[in-house]
Structures are given as structure tokens and as C-alpha cells.
PDB file of C-alpha atoms in Angstrom:
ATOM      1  CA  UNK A 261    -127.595  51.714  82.497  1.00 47.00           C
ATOM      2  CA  UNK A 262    -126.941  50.601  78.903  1.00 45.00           C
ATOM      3  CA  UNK A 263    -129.238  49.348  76.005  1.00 47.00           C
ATOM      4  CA  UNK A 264    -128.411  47.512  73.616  1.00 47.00           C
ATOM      5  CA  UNK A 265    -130.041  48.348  70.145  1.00 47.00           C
ATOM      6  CA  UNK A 266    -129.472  45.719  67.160  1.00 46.00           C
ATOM      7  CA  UNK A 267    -131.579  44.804  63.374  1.00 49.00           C
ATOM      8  CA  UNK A 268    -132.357  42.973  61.769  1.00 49.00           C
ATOM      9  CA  UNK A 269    -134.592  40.420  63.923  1.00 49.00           C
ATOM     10  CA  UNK A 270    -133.243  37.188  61.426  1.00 45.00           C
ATOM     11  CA  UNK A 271    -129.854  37.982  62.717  1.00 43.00           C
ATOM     12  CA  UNK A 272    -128.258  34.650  64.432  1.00 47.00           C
ATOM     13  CA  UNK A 273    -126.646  34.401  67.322  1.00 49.00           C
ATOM     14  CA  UNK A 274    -124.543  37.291  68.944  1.00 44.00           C
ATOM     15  CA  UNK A 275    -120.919  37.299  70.338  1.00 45.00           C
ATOM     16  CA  UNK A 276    -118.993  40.321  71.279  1.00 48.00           C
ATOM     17  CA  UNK A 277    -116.329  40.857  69.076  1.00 44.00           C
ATOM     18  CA  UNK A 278    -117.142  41.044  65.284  1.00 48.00           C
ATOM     19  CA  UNK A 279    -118.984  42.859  63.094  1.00 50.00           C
ATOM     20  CA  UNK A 280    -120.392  46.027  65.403  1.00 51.00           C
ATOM     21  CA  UNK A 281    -123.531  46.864  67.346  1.00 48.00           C
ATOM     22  CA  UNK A 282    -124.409  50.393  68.788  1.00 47.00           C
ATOM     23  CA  UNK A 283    -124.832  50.429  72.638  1.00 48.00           C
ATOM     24  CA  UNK A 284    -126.426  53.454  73.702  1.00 50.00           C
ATOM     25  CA  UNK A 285    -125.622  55.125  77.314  1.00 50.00           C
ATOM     26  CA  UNK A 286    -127.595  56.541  79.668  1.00 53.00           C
ATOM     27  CA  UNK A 287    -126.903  60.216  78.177  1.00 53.00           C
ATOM     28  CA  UNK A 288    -127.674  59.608  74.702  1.00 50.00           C
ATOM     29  CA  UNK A 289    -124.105  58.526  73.407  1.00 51.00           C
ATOM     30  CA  UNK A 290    -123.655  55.425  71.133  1.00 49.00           C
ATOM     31  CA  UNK A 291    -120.827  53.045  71.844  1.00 48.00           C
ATOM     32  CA  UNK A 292    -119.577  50.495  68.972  1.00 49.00           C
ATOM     33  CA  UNK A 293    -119.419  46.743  70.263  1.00 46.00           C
ATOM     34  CA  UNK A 294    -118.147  44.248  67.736  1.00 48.00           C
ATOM     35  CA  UNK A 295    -120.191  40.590  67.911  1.00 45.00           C
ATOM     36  CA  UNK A 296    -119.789  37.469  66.219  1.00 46.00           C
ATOM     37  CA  UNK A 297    -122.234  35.947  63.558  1.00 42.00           C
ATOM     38  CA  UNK A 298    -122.875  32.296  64.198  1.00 45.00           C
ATOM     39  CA  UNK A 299    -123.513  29.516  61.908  1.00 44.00           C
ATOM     40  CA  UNK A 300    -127.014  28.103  62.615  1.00 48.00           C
ATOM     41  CA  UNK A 301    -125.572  24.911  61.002  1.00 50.00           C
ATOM     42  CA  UNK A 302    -124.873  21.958  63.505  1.00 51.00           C
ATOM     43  CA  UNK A 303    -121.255  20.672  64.774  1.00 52.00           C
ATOM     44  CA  UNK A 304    -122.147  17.609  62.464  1.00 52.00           C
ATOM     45  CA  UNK A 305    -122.646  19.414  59.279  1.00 51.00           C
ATOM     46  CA  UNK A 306    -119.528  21.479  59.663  1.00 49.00           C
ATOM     47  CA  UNK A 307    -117.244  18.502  60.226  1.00 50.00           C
ATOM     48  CA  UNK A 308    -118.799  16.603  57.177  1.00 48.00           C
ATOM     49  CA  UNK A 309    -118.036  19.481  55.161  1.00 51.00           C
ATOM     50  CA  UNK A 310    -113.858  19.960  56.314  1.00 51.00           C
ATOM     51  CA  UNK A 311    -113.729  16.152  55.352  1.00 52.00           C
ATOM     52  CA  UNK A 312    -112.248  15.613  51.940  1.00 51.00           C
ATOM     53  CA  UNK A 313    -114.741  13.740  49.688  1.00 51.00           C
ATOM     54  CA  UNK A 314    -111.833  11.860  47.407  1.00 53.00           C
ATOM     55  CA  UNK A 315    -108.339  11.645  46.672  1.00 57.00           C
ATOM     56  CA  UNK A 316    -107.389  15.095  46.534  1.00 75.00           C
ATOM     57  CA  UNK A 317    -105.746  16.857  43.034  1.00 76.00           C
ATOM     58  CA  UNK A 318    -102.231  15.987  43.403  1.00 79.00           C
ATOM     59  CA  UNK A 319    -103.141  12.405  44.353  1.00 82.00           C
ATOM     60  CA  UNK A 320    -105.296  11.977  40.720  1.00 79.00           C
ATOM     61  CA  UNK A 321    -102.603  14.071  39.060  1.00 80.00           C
ATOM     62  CA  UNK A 322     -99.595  11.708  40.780  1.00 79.00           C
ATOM     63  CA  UNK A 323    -102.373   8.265  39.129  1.00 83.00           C
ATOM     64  CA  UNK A 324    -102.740  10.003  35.893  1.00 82.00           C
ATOM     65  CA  UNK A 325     -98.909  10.317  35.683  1.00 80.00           C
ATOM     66  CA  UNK A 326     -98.243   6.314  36.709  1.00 79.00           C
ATOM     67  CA  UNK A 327    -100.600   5.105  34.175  1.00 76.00           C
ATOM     68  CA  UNK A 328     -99.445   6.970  31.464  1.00 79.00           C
ATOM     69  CA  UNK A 329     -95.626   6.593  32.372  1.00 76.00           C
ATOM     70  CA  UNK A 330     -96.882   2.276  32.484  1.00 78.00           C
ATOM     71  CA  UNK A 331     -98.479   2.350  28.663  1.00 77.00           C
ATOM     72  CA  UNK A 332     -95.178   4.401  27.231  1.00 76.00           C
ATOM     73  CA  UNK A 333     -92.933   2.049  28.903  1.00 77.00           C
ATOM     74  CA  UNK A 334     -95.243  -0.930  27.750  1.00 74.00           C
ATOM     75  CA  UNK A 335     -95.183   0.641  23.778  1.00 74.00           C
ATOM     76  CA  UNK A 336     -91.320   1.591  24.267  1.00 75.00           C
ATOM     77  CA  UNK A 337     -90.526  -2.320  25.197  1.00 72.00           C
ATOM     78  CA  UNK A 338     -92.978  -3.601  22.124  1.00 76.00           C
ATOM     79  CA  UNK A 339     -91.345  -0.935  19.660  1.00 72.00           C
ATOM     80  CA  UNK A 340     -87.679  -2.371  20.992  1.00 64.00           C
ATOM     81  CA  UNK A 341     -88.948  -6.218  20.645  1.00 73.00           C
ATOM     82  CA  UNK A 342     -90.685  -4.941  17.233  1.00 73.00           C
ATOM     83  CA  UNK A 343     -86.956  -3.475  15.926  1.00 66.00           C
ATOM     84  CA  UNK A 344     -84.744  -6.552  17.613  1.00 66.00           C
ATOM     85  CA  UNK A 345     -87.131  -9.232  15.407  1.00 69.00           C
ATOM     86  CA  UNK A 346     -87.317  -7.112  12.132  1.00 67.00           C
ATOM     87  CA  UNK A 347     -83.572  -6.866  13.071  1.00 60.00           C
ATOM     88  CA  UNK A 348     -83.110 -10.423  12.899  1.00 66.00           C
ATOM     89  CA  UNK A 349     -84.749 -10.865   9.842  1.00 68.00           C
ATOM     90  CA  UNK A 350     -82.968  -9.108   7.969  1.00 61.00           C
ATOM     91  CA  UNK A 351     -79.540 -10.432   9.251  1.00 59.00           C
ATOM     92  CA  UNK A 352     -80.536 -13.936   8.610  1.00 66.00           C
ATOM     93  CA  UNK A 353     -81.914 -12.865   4.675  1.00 64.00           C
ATOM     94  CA  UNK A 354     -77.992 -10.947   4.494  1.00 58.00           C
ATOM     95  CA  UNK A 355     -76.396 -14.311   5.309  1.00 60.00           C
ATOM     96  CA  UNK A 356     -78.527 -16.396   2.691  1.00 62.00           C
ATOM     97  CA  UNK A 357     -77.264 -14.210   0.283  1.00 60.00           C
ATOM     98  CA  UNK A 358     -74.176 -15.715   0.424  1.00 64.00           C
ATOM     99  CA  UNK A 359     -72.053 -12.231   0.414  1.00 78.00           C
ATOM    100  CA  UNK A 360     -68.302 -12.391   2.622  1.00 74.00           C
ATOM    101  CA  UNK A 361     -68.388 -16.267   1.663  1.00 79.00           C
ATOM    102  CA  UNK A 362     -64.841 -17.635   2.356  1.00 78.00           C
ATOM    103  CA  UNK A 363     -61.665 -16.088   2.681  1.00 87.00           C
ATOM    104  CA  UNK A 364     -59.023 -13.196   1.199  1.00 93.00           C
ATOM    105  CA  UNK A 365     -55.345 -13.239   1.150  1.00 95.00           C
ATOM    106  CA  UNK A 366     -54.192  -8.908   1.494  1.00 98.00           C
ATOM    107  CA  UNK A 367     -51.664  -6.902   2.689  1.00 98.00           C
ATOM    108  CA  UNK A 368     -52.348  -4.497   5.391  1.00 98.00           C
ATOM    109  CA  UNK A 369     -50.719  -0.986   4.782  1.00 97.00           C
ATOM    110  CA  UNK A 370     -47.989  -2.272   7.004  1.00 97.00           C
ATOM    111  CA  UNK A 371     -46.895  -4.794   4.540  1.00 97.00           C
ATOM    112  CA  UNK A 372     -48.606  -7.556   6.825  1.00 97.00           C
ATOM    113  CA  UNK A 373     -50.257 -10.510   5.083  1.00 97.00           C
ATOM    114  CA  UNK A 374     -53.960 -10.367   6.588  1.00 97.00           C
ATOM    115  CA  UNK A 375     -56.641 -13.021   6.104  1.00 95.00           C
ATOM    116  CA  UNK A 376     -60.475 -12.932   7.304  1.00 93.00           C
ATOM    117  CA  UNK A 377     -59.508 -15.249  10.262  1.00 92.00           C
ATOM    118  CA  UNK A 378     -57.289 -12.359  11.587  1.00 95.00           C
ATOM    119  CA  UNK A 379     -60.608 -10.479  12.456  1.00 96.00           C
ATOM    120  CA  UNK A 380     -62.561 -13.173  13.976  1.00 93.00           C
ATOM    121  CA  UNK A 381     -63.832 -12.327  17.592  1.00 94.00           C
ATOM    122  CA  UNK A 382     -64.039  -8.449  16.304  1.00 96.00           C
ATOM    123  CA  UNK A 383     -66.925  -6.310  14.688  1.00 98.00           C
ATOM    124  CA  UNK A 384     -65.809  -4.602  11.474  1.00 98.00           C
ATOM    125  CA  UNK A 385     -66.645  -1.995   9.095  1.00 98.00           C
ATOM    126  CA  UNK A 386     -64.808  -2.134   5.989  1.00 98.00           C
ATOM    127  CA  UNK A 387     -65.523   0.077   3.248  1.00 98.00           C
ATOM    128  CA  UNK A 388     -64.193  -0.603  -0.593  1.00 98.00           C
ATOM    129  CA  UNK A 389     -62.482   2.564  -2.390  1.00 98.00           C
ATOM    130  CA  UNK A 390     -59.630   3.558  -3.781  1.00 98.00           C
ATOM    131  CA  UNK A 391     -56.974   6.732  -3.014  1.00 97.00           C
ATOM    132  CA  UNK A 392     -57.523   8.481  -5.722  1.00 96.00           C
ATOM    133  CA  UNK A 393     -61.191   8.910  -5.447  1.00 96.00           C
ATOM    134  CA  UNK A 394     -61.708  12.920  -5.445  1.00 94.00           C
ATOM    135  CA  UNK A 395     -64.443  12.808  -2.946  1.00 93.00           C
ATOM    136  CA  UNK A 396     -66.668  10.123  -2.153  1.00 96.00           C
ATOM    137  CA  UNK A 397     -64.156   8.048  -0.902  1.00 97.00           C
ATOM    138  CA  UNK A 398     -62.890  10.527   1.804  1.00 97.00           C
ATOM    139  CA  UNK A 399     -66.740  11.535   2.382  1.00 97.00           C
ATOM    140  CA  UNK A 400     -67.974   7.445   3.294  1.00 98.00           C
ATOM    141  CA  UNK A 401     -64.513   6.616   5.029  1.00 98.00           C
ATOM    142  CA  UNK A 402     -64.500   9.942   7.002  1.00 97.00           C
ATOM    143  CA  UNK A 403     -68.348   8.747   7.986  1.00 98.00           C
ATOM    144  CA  UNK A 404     -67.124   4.850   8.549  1.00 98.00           C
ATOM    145  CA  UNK A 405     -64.448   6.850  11.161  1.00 97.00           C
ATOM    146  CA  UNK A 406     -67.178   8.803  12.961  1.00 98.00           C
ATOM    147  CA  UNK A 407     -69.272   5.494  13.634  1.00 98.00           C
ATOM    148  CA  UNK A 408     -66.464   4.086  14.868  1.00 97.00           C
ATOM    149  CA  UNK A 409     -65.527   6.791  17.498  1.00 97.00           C
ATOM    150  CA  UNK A 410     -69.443   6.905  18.540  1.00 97.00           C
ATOM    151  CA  UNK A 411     -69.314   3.768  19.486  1.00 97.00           C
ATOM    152  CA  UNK A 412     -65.695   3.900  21.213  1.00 95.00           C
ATOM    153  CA  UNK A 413     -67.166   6.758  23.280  1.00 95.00           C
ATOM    154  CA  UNK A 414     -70.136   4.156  24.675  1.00 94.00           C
ATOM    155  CA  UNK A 415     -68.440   2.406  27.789  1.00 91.00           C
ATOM    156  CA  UNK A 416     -69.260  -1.260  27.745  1.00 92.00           C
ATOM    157  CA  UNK A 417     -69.223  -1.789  23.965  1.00 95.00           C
ATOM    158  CA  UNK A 418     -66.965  -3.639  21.975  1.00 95.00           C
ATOM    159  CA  UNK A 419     -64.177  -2.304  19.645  1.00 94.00           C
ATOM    160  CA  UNK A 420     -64.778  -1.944  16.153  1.00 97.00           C
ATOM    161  CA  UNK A 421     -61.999  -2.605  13.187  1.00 98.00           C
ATOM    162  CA  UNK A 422     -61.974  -0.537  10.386  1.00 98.00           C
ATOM    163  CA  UNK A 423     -60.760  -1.560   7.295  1.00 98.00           C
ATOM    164  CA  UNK A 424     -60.092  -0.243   4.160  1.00 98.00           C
ATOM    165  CA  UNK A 425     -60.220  -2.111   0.978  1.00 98.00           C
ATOM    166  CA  UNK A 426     -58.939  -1.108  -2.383  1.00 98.00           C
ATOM    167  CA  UNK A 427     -60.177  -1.624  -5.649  1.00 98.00           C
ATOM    168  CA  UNK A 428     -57.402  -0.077  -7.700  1.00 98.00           C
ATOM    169  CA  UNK A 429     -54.380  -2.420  -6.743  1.00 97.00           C
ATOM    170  CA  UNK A 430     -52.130  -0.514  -9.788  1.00 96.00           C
ATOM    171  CA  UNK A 431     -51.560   2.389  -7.762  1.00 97.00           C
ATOM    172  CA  UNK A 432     -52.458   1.681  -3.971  1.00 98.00           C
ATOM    173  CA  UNK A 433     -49.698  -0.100  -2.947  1.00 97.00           C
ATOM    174  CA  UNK A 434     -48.602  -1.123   0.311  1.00 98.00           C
ATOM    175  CA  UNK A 435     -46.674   2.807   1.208  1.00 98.00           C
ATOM    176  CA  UNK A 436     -49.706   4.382  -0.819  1.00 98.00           C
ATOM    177  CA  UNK A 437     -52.122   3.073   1.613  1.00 98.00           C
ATOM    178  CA  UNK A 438     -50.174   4.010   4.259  1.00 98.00           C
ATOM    179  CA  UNK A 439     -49.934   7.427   3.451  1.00 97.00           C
ATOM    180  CA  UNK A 440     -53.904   7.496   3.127  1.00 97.00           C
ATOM    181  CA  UNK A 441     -55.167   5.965   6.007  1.00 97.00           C
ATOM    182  CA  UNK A 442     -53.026   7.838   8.517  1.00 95.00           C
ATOM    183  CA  UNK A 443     -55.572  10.971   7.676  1.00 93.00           C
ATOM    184  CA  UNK A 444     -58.260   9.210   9.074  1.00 96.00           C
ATOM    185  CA  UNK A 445     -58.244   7.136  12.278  1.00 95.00           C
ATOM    186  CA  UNK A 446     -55.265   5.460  14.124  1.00 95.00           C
ATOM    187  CA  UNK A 447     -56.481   2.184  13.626  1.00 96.00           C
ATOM    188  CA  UNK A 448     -58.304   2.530   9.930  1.00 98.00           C
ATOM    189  CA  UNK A 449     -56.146  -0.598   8.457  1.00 98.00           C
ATOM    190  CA  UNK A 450     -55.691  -0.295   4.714  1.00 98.00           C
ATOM    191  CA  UNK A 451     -55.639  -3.810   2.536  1.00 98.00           C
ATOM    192  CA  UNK A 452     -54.032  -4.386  -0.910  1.00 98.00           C
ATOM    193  CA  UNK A 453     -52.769  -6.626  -2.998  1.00 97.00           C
ATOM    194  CA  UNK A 454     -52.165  -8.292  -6.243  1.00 97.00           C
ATOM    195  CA  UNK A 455     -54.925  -7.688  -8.993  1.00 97.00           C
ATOM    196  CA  UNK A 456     -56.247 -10.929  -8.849  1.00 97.00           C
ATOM    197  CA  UNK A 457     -56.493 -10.775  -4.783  1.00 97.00           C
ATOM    198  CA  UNK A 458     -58.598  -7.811  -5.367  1.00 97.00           C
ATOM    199  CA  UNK A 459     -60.924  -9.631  -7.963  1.00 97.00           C
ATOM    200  CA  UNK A 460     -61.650 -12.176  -5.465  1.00 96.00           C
ATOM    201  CA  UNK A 461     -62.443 -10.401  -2.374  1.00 96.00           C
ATOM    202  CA  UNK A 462     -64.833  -7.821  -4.019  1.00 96.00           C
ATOM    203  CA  UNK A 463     -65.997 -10.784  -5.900  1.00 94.00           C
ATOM    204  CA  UNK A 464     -66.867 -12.403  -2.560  1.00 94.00           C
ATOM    205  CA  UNK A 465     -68.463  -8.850  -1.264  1.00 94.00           C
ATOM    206  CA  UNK A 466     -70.580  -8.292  -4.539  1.00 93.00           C
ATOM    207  CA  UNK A 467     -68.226  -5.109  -5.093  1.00 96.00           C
ATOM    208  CA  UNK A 468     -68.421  -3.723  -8.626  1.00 95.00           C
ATOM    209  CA  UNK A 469     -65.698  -1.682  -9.615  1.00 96.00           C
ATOM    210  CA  UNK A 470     -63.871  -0.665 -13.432  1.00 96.00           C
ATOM    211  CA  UNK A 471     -61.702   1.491 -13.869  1.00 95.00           C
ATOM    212  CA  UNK A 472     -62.328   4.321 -16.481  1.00 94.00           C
ATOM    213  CA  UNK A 473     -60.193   5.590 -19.438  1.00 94.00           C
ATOM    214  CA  UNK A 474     -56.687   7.731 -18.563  1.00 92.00           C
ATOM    215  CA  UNK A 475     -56.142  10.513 -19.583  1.00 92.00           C
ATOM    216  CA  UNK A 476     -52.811  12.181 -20.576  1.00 91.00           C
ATOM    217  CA  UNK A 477     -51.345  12.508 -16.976  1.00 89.00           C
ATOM    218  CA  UNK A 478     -52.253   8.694 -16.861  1.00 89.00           C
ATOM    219  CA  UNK A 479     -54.445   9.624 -14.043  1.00 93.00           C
ATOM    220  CA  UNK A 480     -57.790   7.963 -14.251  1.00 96.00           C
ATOM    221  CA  UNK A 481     -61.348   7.369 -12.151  1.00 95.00           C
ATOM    222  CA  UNK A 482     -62.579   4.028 -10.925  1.00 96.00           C
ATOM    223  CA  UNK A 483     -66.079   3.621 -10.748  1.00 96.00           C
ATOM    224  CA  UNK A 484     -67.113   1.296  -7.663  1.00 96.00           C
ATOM    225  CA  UNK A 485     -70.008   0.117  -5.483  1.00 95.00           C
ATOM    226  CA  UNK A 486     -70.659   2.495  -2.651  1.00 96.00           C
ATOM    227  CA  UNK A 487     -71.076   0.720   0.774  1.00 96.00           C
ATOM    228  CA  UNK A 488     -70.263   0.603   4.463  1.00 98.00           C
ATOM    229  CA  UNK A 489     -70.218  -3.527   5.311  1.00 97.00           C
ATOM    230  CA  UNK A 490     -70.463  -4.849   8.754  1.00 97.00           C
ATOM    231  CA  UNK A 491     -68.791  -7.755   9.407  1.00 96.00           C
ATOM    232  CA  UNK A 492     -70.263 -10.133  13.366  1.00 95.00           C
ATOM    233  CA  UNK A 493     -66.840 -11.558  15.572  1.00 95.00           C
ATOM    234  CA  UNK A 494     -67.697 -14.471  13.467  1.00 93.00           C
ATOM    235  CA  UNK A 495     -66.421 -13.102  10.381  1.00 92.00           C
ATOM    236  CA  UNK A 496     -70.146 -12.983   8.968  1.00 92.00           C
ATOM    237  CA  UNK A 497     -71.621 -10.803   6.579  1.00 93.00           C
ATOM    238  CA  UNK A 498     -74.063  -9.274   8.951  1.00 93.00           C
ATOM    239  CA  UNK A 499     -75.136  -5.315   7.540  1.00 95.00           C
ATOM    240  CA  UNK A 500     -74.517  -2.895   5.124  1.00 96.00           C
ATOM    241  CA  UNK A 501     -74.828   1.017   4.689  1.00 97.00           C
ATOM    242  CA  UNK A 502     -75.368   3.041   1.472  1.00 96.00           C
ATOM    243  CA  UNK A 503     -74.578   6.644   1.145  1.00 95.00           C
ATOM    244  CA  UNK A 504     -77.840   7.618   2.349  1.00 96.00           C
ATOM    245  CA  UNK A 505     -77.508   6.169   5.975  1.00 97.00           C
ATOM    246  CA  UNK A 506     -76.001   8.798   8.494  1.00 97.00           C
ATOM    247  CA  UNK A 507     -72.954   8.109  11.015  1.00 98.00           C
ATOM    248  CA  UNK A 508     -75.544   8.141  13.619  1.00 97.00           C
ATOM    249  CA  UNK A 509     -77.767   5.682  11.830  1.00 98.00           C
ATOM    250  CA  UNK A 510     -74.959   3.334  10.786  1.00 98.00           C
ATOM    251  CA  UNK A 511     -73.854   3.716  15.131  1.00 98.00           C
ATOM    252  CA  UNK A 512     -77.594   2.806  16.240  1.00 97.00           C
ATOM    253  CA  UNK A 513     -77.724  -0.283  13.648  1.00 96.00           C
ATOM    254  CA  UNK A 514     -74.083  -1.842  14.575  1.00 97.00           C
ATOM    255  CA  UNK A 515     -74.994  -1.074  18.366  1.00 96.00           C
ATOM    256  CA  UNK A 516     -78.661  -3.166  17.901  1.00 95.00           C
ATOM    257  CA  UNK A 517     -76.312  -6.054  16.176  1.00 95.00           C
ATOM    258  CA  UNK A 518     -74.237  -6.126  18.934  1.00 95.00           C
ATOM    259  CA  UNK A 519     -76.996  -6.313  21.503  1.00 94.00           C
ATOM    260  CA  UNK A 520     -78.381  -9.528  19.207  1.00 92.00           C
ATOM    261  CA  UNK A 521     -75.357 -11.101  18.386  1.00 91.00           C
ATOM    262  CA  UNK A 522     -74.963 -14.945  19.907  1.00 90.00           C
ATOM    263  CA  UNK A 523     -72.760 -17.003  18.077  1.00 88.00           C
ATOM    264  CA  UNK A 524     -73.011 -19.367  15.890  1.00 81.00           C
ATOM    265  CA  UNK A 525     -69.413 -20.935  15.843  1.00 76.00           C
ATOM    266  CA  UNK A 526     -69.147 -21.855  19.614  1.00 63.00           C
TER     267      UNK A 526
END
């Protein structure tokens, strides 16, 4: 016969199995049953409890996300419409200012007569120096050549024309310019001409420029108005770029133009 001894009394409900209880045998020896502990609580209560009682973590987290990722798009789409009107503002104050009015008469460094009309239907950057400039000249055409491979690396955009405008006419002639230009970009056109040609065109572009004193090698300095100018397919004054504005500034301006530009000729 077997007896089975267990404590304390508030102990629940026994299986066999888990954790142990002694069982003693008829000649004194214990035995070691395992039983079970039961829950007192009710099937009810214990399937209330595995329920979930809301959208879990990830599903909040995966909310959280979608509403934040709605107000930055919302805030990225007013800072674009924001940039695209103060954009426009500024283009139309550019063209009351009268600056690119009317035409030029230049050779390109090819000896070509060129006119403004030649460049309607492209964008263009033209920059005003000279070839003998010791170093900002190469510096702001150098940048003007960047912008314009920037954008020829963006598939989809238009071509730009640079062009390179002198203000000392004396010396850059048409194989002078030639010899420049080929340091900087294949299609960097170089424009010359006569000294009254020059006059008007940087006349019509608000270009200052005088040249300086020579001295005994008859070598001298002009000093000249420092700017990138961007030019619509219409032939329109549309931008310009001081010194301070990076290649990758100047690219994200004449990229926003493009993106604005409608026509005004058709």
C-alpha cells in the first residue's frame, strides 16, 4: 500500500508530473512523484488574458512612421512650391531690368559671325572675361564648365551653351580665343569682335570693364564685372551668378529655371 504525503493544505489542484511529492511505501521508503500546479482561474479569464488588448507595437510603430513620412512629404511639396514662386519672382524683376535687351553682332572663335538669334531654343551660360586674366577668369569659366557637365550628366535635361565673351577685343582675336577655350570644354564657344561690338554687348549685359595702364612688356590688366549670366531658349535674360555661388548652386538654380520655363514667344 502507498500514502501519499503532501503541504501545504492551500496547495491547488494536483497532477502527476510537475513539481514533486514524496510517496511513502509500505517499508518506510519515499518515492518522488512530480504533479502539476493548477490555475484556480477559470477557462474565461485565461482566454481574455491571451487576447491582445490593441494594435500591437509594430502596428503603432508602422502608424507613427505613415504620419510622419505624410507631414515631411506635405512640408517638402510647400518648401518646393515656396522656392518655384520666389523663383518666379525674381525672374520676372531680372527681365524688368531690361539687361540682354536686343541683339550682338560677334565672331565665334571659329571665325563664324554669331548673333543672339543663333541661340534661341537653347539655355546658356555666358560668362564675360578676357585671356589674359591671371586667375579669375580661368577660376569662374572653369566653374561655368562644371555646371555645365552637372547638368549634361542628368538624363532628361536640356543642353546648355557656353559662351565666352571678351572684353579686351585688342588682343583676343579670333585664333586667340581659339587657343583659350579649347582648355576648357569642347563646346565652350568663344565671341569677339571689333571694339565697338564689344561696347555694345556688355553695354546691353550691364558689363563694366577698363582696361588698366601697360606696362613695359605692353602687357596690361582689365578690370571687369564678375558674373555667370543665364540666358531662357528665348534668348531672355533670366539669372545670374557672382563669385560667391558654387557650381552646384549655379546647377540647382539653372535646373529650377528649366523646370519653370514656358515660353513666352510661342
Amino acid at each position: 500500500m502507498l500514502l501519499l504525503v503532501w503541504t501545504p493544505k492551500a496547495w491547488h489542484r494536483l497532477s502527476p508530473l510537475k513539481p514533486p511529492a514524496l510517496l511513502w511505501t509500505p517499508g518506510g521508503e519515499a518515492l518522488h512523484v512530480r504533479y502539476r500546479l493548477m490555475s484556480r482561474q477559470g477557462p474565461g479569464e485565461a482566454s481574455r488574458q491571451s487576447q491582445p488588448q490593441g494594435p500591437g507595437f509594430r502596428t503603432r510603430l508602422l502608424i507613427t512612421a505613415l504620419f510622419g513620412a505624410g507631414l515631411g512629404g506635405a512640408w517638402l511639396a510647400a518648401r518646393a512650391e515656396k522656392e518655384q514662386r520666389r523663383q518666379q519672382q525674381r525672374t520676372e524683376a531680372l527681365r524688368q531690368a531690361a539687361v540682354g535687351q536686343g541683339d550682338f553682332s560677334l565672331l565665334d572663335h571659329r571665325g563664324q559671325a554669331r548673333c543672339k538669334a543663333d541661340f534661341r531654343g537653347h539655355w546658356v551660360l555666358m560668362y564675360f572675361g578676357f585671356t589674359h586674366c591671371p586667375d579669375i577668369c580661368p577660376d569662374e569659366l572653369e566653374k561655368l564648365v562644371q555646371v555645365v557637365q552637372k547638368l549634361e550628366a542628368e538624363p532628361g535635361l536640356p543642353p546648355v551653351q557656353p559662351i565666352f565673351i571678351t572684353v579686351d577685343p585688342e588682343r583676343d582675336t579670333v585664333a586667340a580665343m581659339a587657343r583659350y577655350v579649347q582648355d576648357f570644354h569642347p563646346r565652350l564657344l568663344g565671341l569677339t569682335g571689333s571694339a565697338e561690338q564689344v561696347a555694345q554687348v556688355s553695354r546691353s549685359y550691364r558689363v563694366y570693364y577698363s582696361a588698366g595702364p601697360k606696362d613695359d612688356d605692353q602687357d596690361y590688366i582689365v578690370d571687369h564685372s564678375i558674373a555667370i549670366y543665364l540666358l531662357s531658349p528665348d534668348g531672355l535674360f533670366t539669372d545670374y551668378y557672382g563669385r560667391a555661388k558654387s557650381a552646384q548652386q549655379i546647377a540647382d538654380s539653372v535646373r529650377c529655371h528649366m523646370a519653370a520655363f514656358r515660353s513666352v514667344l510661342r
